PDB file of C-alpha atoms and ligand atoms in Angstrom:
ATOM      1  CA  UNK A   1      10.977 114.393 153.782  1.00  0.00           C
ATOM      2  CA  UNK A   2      14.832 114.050 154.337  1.00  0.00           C
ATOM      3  CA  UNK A   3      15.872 113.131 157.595  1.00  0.00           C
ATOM      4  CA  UNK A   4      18.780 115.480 158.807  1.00  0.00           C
ATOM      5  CA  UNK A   5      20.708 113.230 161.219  1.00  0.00           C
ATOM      6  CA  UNK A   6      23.749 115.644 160.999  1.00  0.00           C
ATOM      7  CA  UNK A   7      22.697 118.726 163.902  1.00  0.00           C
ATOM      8  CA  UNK A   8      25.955 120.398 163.150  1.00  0.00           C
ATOM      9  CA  UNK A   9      23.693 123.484 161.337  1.00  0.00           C
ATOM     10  CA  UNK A  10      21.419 123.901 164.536  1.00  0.00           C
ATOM     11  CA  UNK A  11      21.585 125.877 167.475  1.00  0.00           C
ATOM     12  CA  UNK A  12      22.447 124.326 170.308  1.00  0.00           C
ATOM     13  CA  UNK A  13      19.141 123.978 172.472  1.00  0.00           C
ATOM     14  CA  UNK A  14      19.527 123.279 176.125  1.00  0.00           C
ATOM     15  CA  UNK A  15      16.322 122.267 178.015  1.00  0.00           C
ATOM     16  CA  UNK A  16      14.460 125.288 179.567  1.00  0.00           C
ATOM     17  CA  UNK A  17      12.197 123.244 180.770  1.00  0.00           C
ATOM     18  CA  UNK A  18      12.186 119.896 182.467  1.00  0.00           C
ATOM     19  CA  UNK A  19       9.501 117.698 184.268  1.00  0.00           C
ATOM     20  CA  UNK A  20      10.112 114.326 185.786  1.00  0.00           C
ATOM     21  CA  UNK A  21       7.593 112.110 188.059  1.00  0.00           C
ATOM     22  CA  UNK A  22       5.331 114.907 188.241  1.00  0.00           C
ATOM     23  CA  UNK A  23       1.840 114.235 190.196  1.00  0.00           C
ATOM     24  CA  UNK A  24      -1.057 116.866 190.894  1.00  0.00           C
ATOM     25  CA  UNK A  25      -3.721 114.890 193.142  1.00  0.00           C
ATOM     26  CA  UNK A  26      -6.719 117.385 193.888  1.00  0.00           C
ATOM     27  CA  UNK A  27      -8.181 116.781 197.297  1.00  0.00           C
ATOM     28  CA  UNK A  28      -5.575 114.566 198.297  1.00  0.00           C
ATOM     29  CA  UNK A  29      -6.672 111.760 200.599  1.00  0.00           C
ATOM     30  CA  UNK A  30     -10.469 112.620 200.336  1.00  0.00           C
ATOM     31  CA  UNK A  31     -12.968 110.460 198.985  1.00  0.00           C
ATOM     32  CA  UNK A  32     -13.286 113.030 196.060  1.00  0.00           C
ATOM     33  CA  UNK A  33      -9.824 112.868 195.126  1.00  0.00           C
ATOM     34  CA  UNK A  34      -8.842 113.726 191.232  1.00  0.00           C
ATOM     35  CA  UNK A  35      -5.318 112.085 190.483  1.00  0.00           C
ATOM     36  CA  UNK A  36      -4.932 114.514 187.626  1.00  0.00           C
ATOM     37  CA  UNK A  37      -1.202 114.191 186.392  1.00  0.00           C
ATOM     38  CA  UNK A  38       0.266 111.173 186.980  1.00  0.00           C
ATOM     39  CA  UNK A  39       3.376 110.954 186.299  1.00  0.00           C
ATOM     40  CA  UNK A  40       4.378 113.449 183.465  1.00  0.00           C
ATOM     41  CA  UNK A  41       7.849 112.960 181.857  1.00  0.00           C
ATOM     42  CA  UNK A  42       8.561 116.201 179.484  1.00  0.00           C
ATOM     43  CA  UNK A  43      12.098 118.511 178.419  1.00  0.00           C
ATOM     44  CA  UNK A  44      11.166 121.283 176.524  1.00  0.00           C
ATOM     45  CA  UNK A  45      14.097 123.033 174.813  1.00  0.00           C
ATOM     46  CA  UNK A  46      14.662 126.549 174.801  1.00  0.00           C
ATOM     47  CA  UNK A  47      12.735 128.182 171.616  1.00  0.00           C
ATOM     48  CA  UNK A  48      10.687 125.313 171.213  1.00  0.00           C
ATOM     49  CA  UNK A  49       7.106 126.024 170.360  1.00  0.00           C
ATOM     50  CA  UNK A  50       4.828 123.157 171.036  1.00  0.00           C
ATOM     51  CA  UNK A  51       1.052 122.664 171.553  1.00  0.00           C
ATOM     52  CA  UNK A  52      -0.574 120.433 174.394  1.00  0.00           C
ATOM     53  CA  UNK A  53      -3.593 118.196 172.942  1.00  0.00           C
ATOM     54  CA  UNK A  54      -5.714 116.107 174.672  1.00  0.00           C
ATOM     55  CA  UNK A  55      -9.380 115.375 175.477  1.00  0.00           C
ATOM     56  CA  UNK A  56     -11.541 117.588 177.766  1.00  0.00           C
ATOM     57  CA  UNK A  57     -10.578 116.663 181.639  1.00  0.00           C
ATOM     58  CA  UNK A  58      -7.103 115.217 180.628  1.00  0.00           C
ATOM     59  CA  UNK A  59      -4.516 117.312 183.010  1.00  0.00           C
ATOM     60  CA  UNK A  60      -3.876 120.284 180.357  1.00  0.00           C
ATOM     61  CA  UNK A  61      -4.450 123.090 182.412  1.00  0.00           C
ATOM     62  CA  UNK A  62      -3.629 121.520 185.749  1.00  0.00           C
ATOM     63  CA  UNK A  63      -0.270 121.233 183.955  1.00  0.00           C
ATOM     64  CA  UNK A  64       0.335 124.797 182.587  1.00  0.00           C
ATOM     65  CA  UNK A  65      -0.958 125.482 186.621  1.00  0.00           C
ATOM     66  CA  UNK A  66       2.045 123.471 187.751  1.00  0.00           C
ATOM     67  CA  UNK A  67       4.611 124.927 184.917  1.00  0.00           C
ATOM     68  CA  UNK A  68       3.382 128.388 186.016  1.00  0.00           C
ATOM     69  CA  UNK A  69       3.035 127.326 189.715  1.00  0.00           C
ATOM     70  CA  UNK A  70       0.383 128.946 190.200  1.00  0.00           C
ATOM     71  CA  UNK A  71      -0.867 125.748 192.121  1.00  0.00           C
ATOM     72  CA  UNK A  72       1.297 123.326 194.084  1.00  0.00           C
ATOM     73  CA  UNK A  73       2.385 119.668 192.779  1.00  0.00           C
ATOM     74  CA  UNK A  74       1.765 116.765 194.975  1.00  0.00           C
ATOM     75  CA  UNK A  75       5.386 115.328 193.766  1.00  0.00           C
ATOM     76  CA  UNK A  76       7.664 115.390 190.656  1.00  0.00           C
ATOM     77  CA  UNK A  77      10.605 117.883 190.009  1.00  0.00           C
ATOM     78  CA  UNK A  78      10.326 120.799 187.871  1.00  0.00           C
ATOM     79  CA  UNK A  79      13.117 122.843 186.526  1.00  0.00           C
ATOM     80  CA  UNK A  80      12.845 126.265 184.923  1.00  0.00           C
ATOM     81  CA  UNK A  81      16.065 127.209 183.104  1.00  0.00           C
ATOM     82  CA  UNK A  82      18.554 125.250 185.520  1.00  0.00           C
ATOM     83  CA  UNK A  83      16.499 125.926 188.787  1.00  0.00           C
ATOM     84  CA  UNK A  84      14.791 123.415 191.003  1.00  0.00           C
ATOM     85  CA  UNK A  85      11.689 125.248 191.688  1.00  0.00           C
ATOM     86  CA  UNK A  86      11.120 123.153 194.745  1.00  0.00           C
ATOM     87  CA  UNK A  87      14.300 125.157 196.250  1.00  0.00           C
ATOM     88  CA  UNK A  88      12.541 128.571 195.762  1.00  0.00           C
ATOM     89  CA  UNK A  89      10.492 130.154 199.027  1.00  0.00           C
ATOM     90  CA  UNK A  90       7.149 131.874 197.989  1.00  0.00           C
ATOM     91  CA  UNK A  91       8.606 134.820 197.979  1.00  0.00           C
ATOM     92  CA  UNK A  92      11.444 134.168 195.411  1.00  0.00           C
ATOM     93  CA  UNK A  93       9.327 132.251 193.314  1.00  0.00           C
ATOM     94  CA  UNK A  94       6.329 135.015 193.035  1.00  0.00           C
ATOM     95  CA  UNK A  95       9.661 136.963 191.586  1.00  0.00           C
ATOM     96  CA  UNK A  96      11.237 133.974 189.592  1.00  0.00           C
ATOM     97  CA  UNK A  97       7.155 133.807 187.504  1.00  0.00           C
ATOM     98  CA  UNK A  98       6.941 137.164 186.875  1.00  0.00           C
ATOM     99  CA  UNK A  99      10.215 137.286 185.788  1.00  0.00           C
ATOM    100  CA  UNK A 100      10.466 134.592 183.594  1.00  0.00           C
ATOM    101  CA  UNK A 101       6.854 132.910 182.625  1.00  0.00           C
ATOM    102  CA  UNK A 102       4.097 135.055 180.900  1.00  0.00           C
ATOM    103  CA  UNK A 103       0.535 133.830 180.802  1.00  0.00           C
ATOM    104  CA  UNK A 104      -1.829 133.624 178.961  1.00  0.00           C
ATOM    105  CA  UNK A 105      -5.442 132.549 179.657  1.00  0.00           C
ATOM    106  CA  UNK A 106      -8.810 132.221 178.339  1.00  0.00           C
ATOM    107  CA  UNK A 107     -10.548 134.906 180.549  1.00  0.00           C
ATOM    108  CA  UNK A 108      -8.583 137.670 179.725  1.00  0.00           C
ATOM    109  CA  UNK A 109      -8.220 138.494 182.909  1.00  0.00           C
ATOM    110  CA  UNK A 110      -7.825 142.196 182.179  1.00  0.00           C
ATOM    111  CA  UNK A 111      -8.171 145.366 185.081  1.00  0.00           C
ATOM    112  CA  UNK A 112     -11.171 146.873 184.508  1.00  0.00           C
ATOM    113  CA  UNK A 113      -9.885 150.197 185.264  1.00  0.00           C
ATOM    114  CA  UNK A 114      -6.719 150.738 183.464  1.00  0.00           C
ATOM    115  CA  UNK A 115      -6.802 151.443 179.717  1.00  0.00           C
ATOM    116  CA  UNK A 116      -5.121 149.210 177.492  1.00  0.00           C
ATOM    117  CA  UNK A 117      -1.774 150.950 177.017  1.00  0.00           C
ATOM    118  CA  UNK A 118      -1.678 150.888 181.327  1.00  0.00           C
ATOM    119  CA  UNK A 119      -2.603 147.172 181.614  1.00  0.00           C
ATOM    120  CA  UNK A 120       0.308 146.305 179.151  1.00  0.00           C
ATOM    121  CA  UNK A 121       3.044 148.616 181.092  1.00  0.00           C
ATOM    122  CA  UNK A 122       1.725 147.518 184.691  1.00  0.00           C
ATOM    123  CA  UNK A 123       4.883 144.345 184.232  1.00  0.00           C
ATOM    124  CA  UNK A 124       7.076 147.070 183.457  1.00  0.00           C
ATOM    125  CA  UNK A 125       6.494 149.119 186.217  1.00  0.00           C
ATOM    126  CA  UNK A 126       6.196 146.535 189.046  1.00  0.00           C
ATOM    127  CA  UNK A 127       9.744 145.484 187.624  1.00  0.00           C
ATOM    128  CA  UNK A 128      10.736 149.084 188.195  1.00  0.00           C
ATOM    129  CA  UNK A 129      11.106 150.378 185.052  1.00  0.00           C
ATOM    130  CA  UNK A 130      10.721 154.208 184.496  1.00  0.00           C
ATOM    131  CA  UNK A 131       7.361 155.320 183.234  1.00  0.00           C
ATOM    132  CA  UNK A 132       7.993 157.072 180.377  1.00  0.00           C
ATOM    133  CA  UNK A 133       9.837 153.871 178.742  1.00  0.00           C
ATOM    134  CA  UNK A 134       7.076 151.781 180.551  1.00  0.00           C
ATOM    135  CA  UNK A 135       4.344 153.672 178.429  1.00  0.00           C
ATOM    136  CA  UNK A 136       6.570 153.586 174.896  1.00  0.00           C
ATOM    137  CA  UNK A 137       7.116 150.146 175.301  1.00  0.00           C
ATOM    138  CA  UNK A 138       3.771 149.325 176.257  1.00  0.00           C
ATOM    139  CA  UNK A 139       2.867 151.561 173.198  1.00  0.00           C
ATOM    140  CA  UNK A 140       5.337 149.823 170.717  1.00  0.00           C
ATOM    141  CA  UNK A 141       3.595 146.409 171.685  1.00  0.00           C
ATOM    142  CA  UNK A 142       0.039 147.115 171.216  1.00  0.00           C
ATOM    143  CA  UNK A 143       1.046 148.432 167.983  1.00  0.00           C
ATOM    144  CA  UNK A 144       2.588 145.475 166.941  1.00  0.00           C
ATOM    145  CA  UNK A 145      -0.714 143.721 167.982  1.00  0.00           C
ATOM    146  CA  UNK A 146      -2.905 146.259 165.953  1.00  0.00           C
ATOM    147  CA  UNK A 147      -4.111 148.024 168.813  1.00  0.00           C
ATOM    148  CA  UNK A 148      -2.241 151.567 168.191  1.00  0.00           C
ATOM    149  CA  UNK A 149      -6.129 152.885 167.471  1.00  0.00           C
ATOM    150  CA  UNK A 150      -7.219 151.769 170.940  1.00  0.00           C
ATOM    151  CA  UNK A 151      -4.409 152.364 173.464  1.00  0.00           C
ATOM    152  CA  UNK A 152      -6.668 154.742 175.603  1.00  0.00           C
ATOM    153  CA  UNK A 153      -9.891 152.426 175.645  1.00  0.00           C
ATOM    154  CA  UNK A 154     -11.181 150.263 178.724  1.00  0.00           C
ATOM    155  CA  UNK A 155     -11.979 146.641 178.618  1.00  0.00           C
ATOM    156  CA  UNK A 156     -15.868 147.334 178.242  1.00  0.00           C
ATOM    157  CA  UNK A 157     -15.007 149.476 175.574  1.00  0.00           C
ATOM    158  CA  UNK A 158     -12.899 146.916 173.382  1.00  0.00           C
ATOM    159  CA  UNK A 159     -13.891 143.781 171.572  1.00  0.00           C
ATOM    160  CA  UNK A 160     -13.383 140.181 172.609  1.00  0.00           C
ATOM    161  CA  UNK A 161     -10.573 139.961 170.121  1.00  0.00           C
ATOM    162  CA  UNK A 162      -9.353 142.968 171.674  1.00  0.00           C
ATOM    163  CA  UNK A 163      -9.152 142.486 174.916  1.00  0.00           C
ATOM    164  CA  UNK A 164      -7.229 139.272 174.013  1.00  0.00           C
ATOM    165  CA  UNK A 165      -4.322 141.049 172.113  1.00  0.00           C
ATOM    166  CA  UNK A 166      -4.440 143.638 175.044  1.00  0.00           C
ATOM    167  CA  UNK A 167      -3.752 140.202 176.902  1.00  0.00           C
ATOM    168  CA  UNK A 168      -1.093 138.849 174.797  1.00  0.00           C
ATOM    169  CA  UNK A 169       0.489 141.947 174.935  1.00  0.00           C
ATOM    170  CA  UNK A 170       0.865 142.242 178.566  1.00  0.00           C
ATOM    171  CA  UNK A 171       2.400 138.819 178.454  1.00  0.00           C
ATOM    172  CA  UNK A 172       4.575 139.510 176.181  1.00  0.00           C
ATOM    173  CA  UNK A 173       5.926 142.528 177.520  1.00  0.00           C
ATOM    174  CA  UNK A 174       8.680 141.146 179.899  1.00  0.00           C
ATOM    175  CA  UNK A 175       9.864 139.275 177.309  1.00  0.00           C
ATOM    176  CA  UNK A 176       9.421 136.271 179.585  1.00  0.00           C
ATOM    177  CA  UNK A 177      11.389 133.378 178.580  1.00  0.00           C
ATOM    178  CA  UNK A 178       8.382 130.901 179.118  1.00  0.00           C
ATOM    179  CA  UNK A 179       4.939 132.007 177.756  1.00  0.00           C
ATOM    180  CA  UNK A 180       2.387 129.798 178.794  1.00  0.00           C
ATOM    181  CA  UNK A 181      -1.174 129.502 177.078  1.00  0.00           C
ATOM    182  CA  UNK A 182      -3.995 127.782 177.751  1.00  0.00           C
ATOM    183  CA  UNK A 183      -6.685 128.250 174.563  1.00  0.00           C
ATOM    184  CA  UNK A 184      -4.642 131.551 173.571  1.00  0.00           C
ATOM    185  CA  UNK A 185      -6.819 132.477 170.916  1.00  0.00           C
ATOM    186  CA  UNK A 186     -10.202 130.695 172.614  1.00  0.00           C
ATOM    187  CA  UNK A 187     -13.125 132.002 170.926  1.00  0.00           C
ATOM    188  CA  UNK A 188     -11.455 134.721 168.647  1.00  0.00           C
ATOM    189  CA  UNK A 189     -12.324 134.883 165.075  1.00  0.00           C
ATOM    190  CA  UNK A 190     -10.002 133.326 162.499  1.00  0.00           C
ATOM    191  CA  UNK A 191      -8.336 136.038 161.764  1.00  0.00           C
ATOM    192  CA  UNK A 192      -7.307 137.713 164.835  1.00  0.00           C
ATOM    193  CA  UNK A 193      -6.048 134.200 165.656  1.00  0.00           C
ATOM    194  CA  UNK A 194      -3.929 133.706 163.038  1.00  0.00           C
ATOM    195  CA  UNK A 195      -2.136 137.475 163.770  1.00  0.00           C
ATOM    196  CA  UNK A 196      -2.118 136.133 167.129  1.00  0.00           C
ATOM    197  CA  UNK A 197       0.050 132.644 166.229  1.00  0.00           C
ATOM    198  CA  UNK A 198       1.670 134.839 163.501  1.00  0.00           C
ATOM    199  CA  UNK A 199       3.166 136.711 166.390  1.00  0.00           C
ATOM    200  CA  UNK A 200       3.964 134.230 168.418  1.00  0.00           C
ATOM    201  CA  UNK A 201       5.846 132.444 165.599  1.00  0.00           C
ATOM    202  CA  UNK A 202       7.640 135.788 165.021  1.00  0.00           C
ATOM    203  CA  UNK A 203       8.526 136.509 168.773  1.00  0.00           C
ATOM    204  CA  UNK A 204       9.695 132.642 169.263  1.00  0.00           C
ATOM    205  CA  UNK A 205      11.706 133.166 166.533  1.00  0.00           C
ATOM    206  CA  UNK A 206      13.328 136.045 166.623  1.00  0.00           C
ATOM    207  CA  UNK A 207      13.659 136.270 170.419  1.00  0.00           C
ATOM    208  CA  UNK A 208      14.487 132.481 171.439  1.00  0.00           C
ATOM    209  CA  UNK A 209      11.257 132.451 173.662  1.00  0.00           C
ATOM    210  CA  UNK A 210       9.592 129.483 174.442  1.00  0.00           C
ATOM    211  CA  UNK A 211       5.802 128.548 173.993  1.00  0.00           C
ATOM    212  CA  UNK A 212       3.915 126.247 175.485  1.00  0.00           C
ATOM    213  CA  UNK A 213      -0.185 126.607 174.211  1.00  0.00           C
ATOM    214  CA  UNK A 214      -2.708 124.113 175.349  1.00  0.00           C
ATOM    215  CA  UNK A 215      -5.286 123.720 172.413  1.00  0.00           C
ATOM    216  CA  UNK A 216      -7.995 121.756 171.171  1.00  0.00           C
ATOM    217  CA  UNK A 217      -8.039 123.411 167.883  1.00  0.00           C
ATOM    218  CA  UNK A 218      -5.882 121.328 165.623  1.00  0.00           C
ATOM    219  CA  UNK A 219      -5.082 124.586 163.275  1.00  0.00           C
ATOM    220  CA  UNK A 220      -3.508 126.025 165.871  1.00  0.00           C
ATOM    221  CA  UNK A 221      -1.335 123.197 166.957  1.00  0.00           C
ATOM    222  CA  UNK A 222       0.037 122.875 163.907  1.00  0.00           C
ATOM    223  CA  UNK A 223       2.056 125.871 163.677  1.00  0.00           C
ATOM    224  CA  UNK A 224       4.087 124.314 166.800  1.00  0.00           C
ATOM    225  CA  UNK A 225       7.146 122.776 166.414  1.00  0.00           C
ATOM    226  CA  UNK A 226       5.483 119.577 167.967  1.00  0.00           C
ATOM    227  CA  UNK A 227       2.378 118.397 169.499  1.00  0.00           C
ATOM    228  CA  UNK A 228       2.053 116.742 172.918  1.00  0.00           C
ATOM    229  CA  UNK A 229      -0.678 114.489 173.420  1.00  0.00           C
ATOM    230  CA  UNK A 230      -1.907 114.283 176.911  1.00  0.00           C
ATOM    231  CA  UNK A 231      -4.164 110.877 178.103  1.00  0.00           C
ATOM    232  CA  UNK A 232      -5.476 110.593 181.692  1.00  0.00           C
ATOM    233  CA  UNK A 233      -2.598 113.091 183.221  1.00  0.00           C
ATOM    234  CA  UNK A 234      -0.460 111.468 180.966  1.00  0.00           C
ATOM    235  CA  UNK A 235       2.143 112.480 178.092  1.00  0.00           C
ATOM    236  CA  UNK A 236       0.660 109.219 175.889  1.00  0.00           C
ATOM    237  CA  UNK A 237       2.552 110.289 172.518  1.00  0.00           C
ATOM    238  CA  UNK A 238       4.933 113.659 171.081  1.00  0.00           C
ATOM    239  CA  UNK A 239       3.720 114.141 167.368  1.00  0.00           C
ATOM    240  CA  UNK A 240       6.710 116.011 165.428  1.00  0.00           C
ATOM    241  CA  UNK A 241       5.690 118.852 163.077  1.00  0.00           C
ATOM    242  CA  UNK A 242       9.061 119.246 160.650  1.00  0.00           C
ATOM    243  CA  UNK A 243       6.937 121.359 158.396  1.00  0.00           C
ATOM    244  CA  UNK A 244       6.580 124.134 161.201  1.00  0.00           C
ATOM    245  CA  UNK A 245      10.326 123.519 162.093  1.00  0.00           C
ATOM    246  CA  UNK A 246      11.219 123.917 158.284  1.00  0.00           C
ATOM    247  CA  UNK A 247       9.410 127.036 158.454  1.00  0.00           C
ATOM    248  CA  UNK A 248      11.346 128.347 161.243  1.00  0.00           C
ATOM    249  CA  UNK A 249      14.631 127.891 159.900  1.00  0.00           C
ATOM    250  CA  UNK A 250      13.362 129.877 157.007  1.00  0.00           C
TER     251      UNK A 250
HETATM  252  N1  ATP B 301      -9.497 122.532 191.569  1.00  0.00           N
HETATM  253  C1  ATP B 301      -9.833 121.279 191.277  1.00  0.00           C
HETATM  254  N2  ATP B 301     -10.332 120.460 192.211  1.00  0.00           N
HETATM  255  C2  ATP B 301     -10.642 119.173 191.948  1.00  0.00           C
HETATM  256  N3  ATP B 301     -10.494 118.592 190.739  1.00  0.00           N
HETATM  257  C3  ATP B 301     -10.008 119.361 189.745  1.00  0.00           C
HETATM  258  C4  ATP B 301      -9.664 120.735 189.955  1.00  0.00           C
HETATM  259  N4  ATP B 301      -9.201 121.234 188.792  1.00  0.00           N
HETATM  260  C5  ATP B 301      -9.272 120.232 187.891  1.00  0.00           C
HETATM  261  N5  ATP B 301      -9.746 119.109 188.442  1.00  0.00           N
HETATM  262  C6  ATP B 301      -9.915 117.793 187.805  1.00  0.00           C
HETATM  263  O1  ATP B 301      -8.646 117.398 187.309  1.00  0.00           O
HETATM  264  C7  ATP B 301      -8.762 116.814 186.014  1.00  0.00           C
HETATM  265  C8  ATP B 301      -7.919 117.577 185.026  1.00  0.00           C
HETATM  266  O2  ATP B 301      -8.483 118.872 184.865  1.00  0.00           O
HETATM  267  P1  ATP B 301      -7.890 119.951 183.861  1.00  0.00           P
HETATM  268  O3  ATP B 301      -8.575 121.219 184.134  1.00  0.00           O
HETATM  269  O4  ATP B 301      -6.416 119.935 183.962  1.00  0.00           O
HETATM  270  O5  ATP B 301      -8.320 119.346 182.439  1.00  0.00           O
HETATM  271  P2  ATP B 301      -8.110 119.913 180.968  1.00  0.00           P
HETATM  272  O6  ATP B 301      -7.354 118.883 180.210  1.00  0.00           O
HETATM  273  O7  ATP B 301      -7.541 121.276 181.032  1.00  0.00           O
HETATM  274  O8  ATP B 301      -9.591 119.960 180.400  1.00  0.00           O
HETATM  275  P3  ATP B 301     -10.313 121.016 179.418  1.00  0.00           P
HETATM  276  O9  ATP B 301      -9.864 120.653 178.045  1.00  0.00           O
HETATM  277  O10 ATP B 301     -11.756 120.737 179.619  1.00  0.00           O
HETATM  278  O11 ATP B 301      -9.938 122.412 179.839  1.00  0.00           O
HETATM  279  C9  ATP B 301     -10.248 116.803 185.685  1.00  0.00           C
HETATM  280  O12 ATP B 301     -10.752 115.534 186.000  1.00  0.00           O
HETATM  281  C10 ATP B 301     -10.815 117.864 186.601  1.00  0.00           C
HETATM  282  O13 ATP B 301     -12.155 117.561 186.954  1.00  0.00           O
HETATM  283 MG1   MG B 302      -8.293 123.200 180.559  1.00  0.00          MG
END
C-alpha cells in the first residue's frame, strides 16, 4: 500500500490523550506487591480508535482503571484533552469522568430496577437535562442499538446481548469524548458484536469520539485504527491498521 507522507488532506488531530512515566503498583510496599504498569508511554489523538492487546495479567484493565481514574496511579502524568488530571480535587474530577469518559465494562453493570430506556437517560438527568428530552434521547439511542422493542424491559427480562447494548447505550449517551472499553462485546454472539463495533465505527466517525477497547479477540481489534500491544505493564509494540484507517476516510 502507498505510503501518504503528504498530511495536507487530514484533519488536524491534537492528542486527547496523553500518558507519560505512568506506574500503578498494587499493595505498594507490601510483600504482595503487583508492579502492574511500569512505565507506560502513550498519545492518543482525538478520533483515534485503537484496541489494547496483550496476554492475560498484562496491565490492560489496570490501565483503562487509570485512564478512567477510577483507581489512583502510583506516578506518571495523565492528560485528558489539555488537563493535568493530577490538578483536579475528587470532586472536580468525579465531574470531569462523567463528563467526558464513558465506560464500558464486561459486567454490564446495569440497575436492576430501572428499565432500559431509564438506565440510558439516568447520564442525562444527573447532568440536568429536562426529562422529557432525557427520555427521547434515551429513546433515539436504544433505537439505534436495536432495542426500540425493549425500552420498557428490566435487566432480568433482557438477554445477555441485551443488556450489553442497554450498556453501550448509556455510555454513549453523553457523547463522552473518551469511551473506554474493556472486552466491549465479551461473550456476545457474533453478530450483536459486529452491530456493536459497527456503531462504534459510525459514532467515532461521525462524531470525532475517541475509543479506546481492551480485547483479546483479534476480530475485534482489527476494526481499530491501530493496535497496542501491552507486555508486563508495558506498551512493547503499536501495530498500524491502514486498512481500518482507509475505511474511515471512506
Ligand atoms: N486490585 C488488585 N490488587 C492486586 N493486584 C492486582 C489488582 N488488580 C490487578 N492486579 C494485578 O495486576 C496485574 C495486571 O492486572 P490487570 O487486571 O490489569 O490485567 P489484564 O491485562 O487486564 O488481564 P486480563 O486479560 O486477564 O483481564 C496482574 O498481575 C493482576 O494480578
Ligand atoms: Mg482485564
Amino acid at each position: 500500500m502507498k505510503k501518504t507522507k503528504n498530511k495536507k488532506d487530514q484533519a488536524p488531530q491534537k492528542p486527547i490523550l496523553t500518558i507519560s512515566k505512568l506506574h500503578k503498583r498494587y499493595n505498594e510496599g507490601k510483600p504482595n506487591e503487583v508492579h502492574a504498569l511500569q512505565g507506560v508511554e502513550l498519545t492518543v489523538r482525538k478520533g483515534d480508535m485503537m484496541a489494547i492487546m496483550g496476554s492475560s495479567g498484562c496491565g490492560k484493565t489496570t490501565l483503562l482503571n487509570m485512564i478512567g481514574h477510577l483507581d489512583r496511579r502510583s506516578s506518571g502524568e495523565i492528560i485528558i484533552d489539555g488537563v493535568d488530571t493530577s490538578t483536579l480535587s475528587d470532586g472536580q474530577m468525579t465531574a470531569f469522568r462523567r463528563d467526558n469518559i464513558g465506560f464500558i465494562f464486561q459486567l454490564f453493570n446495569l440497575f436492576p430496577f430501572l428499565t432500559a430506556v431509564e438506565d440510558v437517560e439516568t447520564p442525562l438527568l444527573l447532568r440536568g437535562i429536562n426529562s422529557g428530552l432525557a427520555r427521547e434521547q434515551a429513546k433515539m439511542m436504544l433505537r439505534e442499538l436495536g432495542m426500540g422493542d425493549r425500552l420498557y424491559h428490566l435487566p432480568t427480562e433482557l438477554s445477555g446481548g441485551q443488556q450489553q447494548r442497554v450498556a453501550v447505550a448509556r455510555a454513549l449517551i453523553n457523547q463522552p469524548a473518551i469511551i473506554l472499553g474493556d472486552e466491549p462485546t465479551g461473550d456476545l454472539d457474533s453478530t450483536t458484536s459486529s452491530d456493536i463495533m459497527d456503531l462504534f465505527r459510525r459514532i467515532n466517525k461521525t462524531n470525532q469520539q475517541t475509543l479506546v477497547l481492551v480485547t483479546h479477540n483479534r476480530w475485534i481489534a482489527e476494526k481499530c485504527d491501530y493496535i497496542v500491544h501491552m507486555t508486563d505493564g508495558k506498551i512493547s509494540r503499536i501495530e498500524d491498521n491502514p486498512l481500518a484507517k482507509e475505511e474511515k476516510k471512506r
